XYZ file of C-alpha atoms in Angstrom:
399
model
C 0.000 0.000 0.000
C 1.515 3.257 -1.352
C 2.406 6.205 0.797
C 0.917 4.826 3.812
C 2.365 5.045 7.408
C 2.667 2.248 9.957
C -0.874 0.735 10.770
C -1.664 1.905 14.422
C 1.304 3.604 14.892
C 0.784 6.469 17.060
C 2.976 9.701 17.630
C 3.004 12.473 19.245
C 5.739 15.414 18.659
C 6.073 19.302 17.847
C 4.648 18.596 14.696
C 1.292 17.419 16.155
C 1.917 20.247 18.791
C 1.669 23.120 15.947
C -1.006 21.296 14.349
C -3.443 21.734 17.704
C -1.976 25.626 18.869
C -4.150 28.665 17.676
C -6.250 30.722 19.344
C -10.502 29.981 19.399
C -12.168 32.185 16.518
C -14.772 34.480 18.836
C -17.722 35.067 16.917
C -20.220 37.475 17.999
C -24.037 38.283 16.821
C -27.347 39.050 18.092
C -29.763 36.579 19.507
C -30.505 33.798 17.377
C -34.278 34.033 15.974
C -36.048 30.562 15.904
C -38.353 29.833 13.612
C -40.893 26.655 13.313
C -38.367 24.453 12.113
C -35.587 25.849 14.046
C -37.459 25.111 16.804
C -38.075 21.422 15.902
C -34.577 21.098 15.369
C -33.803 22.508 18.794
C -36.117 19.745 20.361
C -34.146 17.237 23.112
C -34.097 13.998 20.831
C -33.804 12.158 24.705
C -32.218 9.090 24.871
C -31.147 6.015 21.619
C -33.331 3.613 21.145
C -31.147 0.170 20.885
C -32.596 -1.763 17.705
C -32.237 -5.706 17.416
C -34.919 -6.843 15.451
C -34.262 -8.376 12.479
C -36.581 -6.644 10.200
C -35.017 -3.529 11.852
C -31.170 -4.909 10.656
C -31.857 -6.591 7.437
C -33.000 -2.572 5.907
C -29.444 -2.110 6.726
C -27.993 -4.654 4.840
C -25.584 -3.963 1.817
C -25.208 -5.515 -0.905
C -22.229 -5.591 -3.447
C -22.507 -4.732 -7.204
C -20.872 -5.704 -10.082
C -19.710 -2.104 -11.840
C -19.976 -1.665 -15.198
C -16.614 -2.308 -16.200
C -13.605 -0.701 -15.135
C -12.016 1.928 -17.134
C -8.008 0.805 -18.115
C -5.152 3.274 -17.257
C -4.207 4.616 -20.605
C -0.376 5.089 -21.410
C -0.267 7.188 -17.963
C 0.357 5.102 -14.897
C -1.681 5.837 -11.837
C -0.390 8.277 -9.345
C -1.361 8.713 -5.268
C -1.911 10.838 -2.740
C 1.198 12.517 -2.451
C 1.875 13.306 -6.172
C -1.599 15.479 -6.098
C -0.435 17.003 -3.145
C 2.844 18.056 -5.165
C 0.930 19.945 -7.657
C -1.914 21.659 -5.615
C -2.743 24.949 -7.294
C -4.960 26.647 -4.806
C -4.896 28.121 -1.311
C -7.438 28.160 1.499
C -7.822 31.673 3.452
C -6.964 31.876 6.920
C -10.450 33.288 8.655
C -8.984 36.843 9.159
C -8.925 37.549 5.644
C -12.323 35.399 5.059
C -15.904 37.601 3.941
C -18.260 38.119 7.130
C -20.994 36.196 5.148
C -19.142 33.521 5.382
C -17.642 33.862 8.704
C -21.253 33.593 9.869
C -21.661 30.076 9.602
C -18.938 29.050 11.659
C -20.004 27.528 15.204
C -21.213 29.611 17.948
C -20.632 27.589 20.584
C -18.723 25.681 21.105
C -16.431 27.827 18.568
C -13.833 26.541 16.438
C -10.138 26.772 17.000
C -9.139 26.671 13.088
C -11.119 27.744 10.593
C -10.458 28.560 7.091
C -12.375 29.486 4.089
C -12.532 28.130 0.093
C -11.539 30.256 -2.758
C -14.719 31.731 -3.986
C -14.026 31.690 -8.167
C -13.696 27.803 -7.741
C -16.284 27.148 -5.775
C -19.369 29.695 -6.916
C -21.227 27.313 -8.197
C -20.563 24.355 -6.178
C -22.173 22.715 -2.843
C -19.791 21.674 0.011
C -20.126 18.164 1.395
C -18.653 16.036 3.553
C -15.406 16.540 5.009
C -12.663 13.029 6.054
C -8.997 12.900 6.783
C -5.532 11.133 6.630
C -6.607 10.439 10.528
C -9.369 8.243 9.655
C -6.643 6.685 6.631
C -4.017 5.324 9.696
C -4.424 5.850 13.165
C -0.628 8.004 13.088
C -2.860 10.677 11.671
C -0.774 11.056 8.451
C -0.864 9.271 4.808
C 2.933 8.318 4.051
C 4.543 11.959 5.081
C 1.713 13.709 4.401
C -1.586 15.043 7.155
C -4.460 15.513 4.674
C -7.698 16.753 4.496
C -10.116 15.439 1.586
C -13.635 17.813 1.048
C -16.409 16.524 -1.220
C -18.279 18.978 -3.407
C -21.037 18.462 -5.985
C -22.630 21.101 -8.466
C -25.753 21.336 -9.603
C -25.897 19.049 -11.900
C -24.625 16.358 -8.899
C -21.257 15.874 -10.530
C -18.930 15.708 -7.802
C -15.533 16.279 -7.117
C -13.105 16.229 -3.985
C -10.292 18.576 -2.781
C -7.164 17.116 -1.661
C -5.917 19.571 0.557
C -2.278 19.502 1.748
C -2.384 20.319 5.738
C 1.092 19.918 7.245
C 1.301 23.526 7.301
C -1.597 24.358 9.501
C -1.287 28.133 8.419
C -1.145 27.395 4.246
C -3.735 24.911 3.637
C -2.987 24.071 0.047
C -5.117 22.074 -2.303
C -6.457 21.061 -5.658
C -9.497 19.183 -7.239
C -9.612 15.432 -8.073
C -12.740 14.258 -9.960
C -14.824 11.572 -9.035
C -15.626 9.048 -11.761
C -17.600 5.973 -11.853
C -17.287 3.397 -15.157
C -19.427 3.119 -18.316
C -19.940 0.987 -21.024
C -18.571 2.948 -23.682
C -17.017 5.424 -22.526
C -13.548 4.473 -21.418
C -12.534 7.735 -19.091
C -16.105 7.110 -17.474
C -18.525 9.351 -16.217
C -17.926 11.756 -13.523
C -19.778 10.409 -10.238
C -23.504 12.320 -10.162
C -24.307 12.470 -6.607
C -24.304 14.801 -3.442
C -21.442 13.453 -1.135
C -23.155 14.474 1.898
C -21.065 11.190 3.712
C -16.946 10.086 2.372
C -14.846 8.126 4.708
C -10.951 7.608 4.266
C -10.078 4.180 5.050
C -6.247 2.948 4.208
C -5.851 3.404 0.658
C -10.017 3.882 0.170
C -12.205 6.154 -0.278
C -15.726 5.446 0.590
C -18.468 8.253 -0.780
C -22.598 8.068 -0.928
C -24.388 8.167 -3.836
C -27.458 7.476 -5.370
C -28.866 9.894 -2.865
C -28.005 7.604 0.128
C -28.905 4.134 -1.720
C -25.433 3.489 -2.371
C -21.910 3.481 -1.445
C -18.736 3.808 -4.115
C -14.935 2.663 -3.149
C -12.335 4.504 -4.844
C -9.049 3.517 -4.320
C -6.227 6.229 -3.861
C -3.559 4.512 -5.235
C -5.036 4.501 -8.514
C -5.686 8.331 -9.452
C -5.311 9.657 -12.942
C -3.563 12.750 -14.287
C -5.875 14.137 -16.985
C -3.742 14.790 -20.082
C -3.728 18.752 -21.059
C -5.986 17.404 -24.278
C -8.413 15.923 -22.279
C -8.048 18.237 -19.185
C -11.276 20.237 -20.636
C -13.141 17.625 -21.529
C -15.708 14.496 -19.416
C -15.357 14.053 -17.013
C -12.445 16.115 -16.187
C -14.307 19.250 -17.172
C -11.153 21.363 -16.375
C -9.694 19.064 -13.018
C -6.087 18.200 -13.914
C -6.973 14.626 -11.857
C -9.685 11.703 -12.086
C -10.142 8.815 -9.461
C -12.116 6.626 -10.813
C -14.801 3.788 -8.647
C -13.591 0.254 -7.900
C -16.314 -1.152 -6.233
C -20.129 -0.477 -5.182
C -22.498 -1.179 -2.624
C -26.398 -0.490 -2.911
C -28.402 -0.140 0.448
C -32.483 -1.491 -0.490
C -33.815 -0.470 3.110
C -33.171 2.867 4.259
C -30.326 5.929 2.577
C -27.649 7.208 4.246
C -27.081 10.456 5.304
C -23.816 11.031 6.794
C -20.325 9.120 7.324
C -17.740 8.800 9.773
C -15.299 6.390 10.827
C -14.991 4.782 14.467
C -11.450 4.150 15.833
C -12.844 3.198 19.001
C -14.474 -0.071 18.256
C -12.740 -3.523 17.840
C -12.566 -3.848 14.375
C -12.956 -0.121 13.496
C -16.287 0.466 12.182
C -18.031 2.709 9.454
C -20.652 4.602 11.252
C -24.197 6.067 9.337
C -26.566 7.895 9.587
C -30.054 7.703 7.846
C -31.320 10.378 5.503
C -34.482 11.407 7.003
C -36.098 15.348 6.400
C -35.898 17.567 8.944
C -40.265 18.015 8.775
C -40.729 13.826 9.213
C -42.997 12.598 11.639
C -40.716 9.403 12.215
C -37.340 8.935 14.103
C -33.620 8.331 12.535
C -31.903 5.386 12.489
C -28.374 5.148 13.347
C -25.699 2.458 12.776
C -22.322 0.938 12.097
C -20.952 -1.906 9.413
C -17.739 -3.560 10.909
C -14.031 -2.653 8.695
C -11.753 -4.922 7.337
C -7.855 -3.409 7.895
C -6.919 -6.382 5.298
C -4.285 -5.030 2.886
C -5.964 -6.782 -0.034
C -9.121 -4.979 0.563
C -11.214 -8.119 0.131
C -13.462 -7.946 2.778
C -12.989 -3.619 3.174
C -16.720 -3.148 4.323
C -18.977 -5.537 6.334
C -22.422 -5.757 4.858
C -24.718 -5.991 7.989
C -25.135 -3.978 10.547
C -23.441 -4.683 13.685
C -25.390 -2.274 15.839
C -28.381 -0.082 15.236
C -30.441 2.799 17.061
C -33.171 4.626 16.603
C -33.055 8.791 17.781
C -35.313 11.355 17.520
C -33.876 13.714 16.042
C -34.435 13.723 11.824
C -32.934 16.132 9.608
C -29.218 14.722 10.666
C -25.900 16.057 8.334
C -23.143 14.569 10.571
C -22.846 12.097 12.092
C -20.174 10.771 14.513
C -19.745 8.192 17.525
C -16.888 7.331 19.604
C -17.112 4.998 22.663
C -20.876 4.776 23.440
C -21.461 8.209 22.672
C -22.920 9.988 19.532
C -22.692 13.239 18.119
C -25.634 14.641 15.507
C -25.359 17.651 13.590
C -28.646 18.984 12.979
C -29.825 21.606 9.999
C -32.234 24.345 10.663
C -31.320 27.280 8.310
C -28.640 29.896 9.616
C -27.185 27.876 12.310
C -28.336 23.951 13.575
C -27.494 21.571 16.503
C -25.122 19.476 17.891
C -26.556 16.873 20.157
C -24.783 13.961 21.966
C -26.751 11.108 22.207
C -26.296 8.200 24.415
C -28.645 5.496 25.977
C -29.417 7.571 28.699
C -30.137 10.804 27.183
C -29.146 14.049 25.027
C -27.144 17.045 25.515
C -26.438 20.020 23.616
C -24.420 23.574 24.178
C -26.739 26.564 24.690
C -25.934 30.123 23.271
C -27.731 33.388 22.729
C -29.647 35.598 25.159
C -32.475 32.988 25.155
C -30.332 29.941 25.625
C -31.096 28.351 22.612
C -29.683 25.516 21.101
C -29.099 26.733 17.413
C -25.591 26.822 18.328
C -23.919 24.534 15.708
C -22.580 25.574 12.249
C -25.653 26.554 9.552
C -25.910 24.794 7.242
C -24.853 21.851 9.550
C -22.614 19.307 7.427
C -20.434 16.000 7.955
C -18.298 15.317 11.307
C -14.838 13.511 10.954
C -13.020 12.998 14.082
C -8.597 12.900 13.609
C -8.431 10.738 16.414
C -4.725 11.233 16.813
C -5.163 15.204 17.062
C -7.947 14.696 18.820
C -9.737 16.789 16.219
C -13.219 17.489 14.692
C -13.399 18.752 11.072
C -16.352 19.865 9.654
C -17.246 22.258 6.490
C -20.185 24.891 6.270
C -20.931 27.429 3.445
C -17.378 28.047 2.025
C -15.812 27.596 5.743
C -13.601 24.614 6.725
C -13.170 24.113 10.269
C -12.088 22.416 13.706
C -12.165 21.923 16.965
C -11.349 19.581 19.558
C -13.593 16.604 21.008
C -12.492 17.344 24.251
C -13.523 21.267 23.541
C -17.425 19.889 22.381
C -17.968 17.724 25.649
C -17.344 20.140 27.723
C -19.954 22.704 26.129
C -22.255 19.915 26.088
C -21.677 19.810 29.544
């Protein structure tokens, strides 16, 4: 496995020590006004609901399909991680120097401690999505030499595309666009991937993204991504990107769509944690549950297909989703800012801002959660705004 560092190797240094300084990001603003759905989104969820049936599990059930046909490599041999890295193009914007528009939909409490913001002429037209890291790829928090950040983005037309953002310099965030691709008869460079990646997890060398809005799951593997010729640089499903990554394996989900992603470092095997896509307005409660991972080099047996636990929560409208140890974390949408609720089996807690204590605390619109377990680290994207904050920062707003 290319570029990869030792499997469960941890390390701490001044490295990791730069990485977590800065100073929190204050943000200030009058008292948030709730609306109707604001308010239902600011509702206690109360406790999860444990679910063992097996109707309940066999919704959750995946099952693997046969793609199309894979797409071969051309005269060009693959490249990985690092090489894209090498040739980013772009620069993120330290907050300072970020629009107050976009400021705004940064956290109120509990506020982030890095936050920067996405060049507005190449992302105008595009939606962000979900947000994973080289700390879900290997538990040293780094892929080969590299810390990484990779943020999903679709247009409107759903075609979707992923910025590999270089992040050992936790000043100059430096990135640049990789293209998401799945195969097609016919077409030997593909199609470009049409789907809203509101969940992506980075697991060793693969890339796990939703699609089908929720029904299904793509694998892309990172060893194998393409430079786009200059010929073919404006052309599908490049459409400008200077790199494709093209699928290598799908799942389809029959009972229930995902939401939101996020990996689990804290179960025995590590575990790909979901949420299910459920509108904020439904009279009906969320489920919530994890398929067992597979740290087996070959990949054969990446992603179990049932679910090894399941719950049930109140809460509906859910855009992140995140657990560690017995505890969950929601993010919730409701318009200019949403919720964060923990959820165990005993009950629910969320931070409180605002003059009339309300819980629209949370980032607006809310998005994906990816924990860097070995920073100790939450990312998370809203608007044009990329941002963290420590776990350890969130429990103790929650209280």
């Amino acid at each position: 496995m290319k570029q990869r560092g030792r499997h469960r190797r941890r390390k701490r240094g001044q490295a990791l020590r730069a990485f977590l300084a800065g100073t929190a990001l204050a943000l200030t603003g009058a008292a948030t006004l709730i609306s109707a759905s604001q308010a239902t989104s600011g509702t206690d969820p109360g406790a999860l609901k444990p679910l063992s049936s097996p109707a309940s599990l066999s919704d959750l059930r995946l099952s693997e399909e046969p793609l199309a046909g894979a797409a071969a490599d051309g005269p060009a041999r693959p490249v990985g991680v690092a090489a894209v890295l090498a040739d980013a193009d772009r620069s993120l914007s330290p907050a300072a120097d970020c629009p107050g528009a976009d400021r705004s939909a940064l956290p109120v409490a509990p506020a982030a401690t890095r936050a920067h913001c996405w060049d507005e002429t190449g992302t105008a037209s595009w939606r962000t999505g979900a947000v994973t890291t080289s700390g879900d790829a290997d538990d040293d928090g780094r892929w080969g030499a590299n810390r990484v950040i990779l943020s999903g983005w679709s247009d409107q037309r759903g075609h979707s595309r992923v910025a590999f953002v270089d992040a050992d310099d936790p000043d100059h965030l430096t990135y640049t666009w990789v293209t998401l691709t799945v195969p097609a008869r016919g077409e030997p460079a593909g199609r470009p991937l049409v789907s809203a990646l509101t969940g992506m997890v980075w697991y060793q060398d693969k890339l796990l993204v939703t699609a089908a809005d929720g029904r299904g799951l793509y694998v892309y593997d990172l060893d194998r991504i393409r430079r786009v010729s200059a010929g073919a640089a404006t052309a599908p499903p490049a459409r400008g990107d200077r790199y494709t990554l093209p699928a290598v394996r799908s799942y389809r989900l029959t009972g229930a769509r995902i939401g939101a992603l996020s990996l689990d470092r804290s179960t025995t095997p590590d575990s790909l944690v979901a949420s299910e896509s459920v509108p904020a307005d439904a009279d009906r409660p969320t489920r919530l549950w994890r398929y067992a991972l597979d740290d087996d080099p070959s990949g054969a047996g990446l992603l179990g297909t049932g679910a090894q636990e399941a719950y049930e929560t109140k809460a509906a409208g859910v855009r992140g989703v995140l657990a560690h140890h017995s505890r969950w974390y929601l993010a919730r949408a409701a318009g200019e800012h949403g919720t964060l609720w923990r959820q165990d089996g005993d009950g629910a807690r969320a931070a409180r801002c605002g003059t009339d204590e309300t819980y629209l605390c949370w980032s607006g619109p809310a998005q994906s959660l990816s924990y860097w377990e070995e920073s100790g680290e939450v990312w998370s994207q809203s608007g044009r705004m990329l941002f963290s904050l420590p776990l350890a920062t969130i429990d103790r707003a929650l209280g």
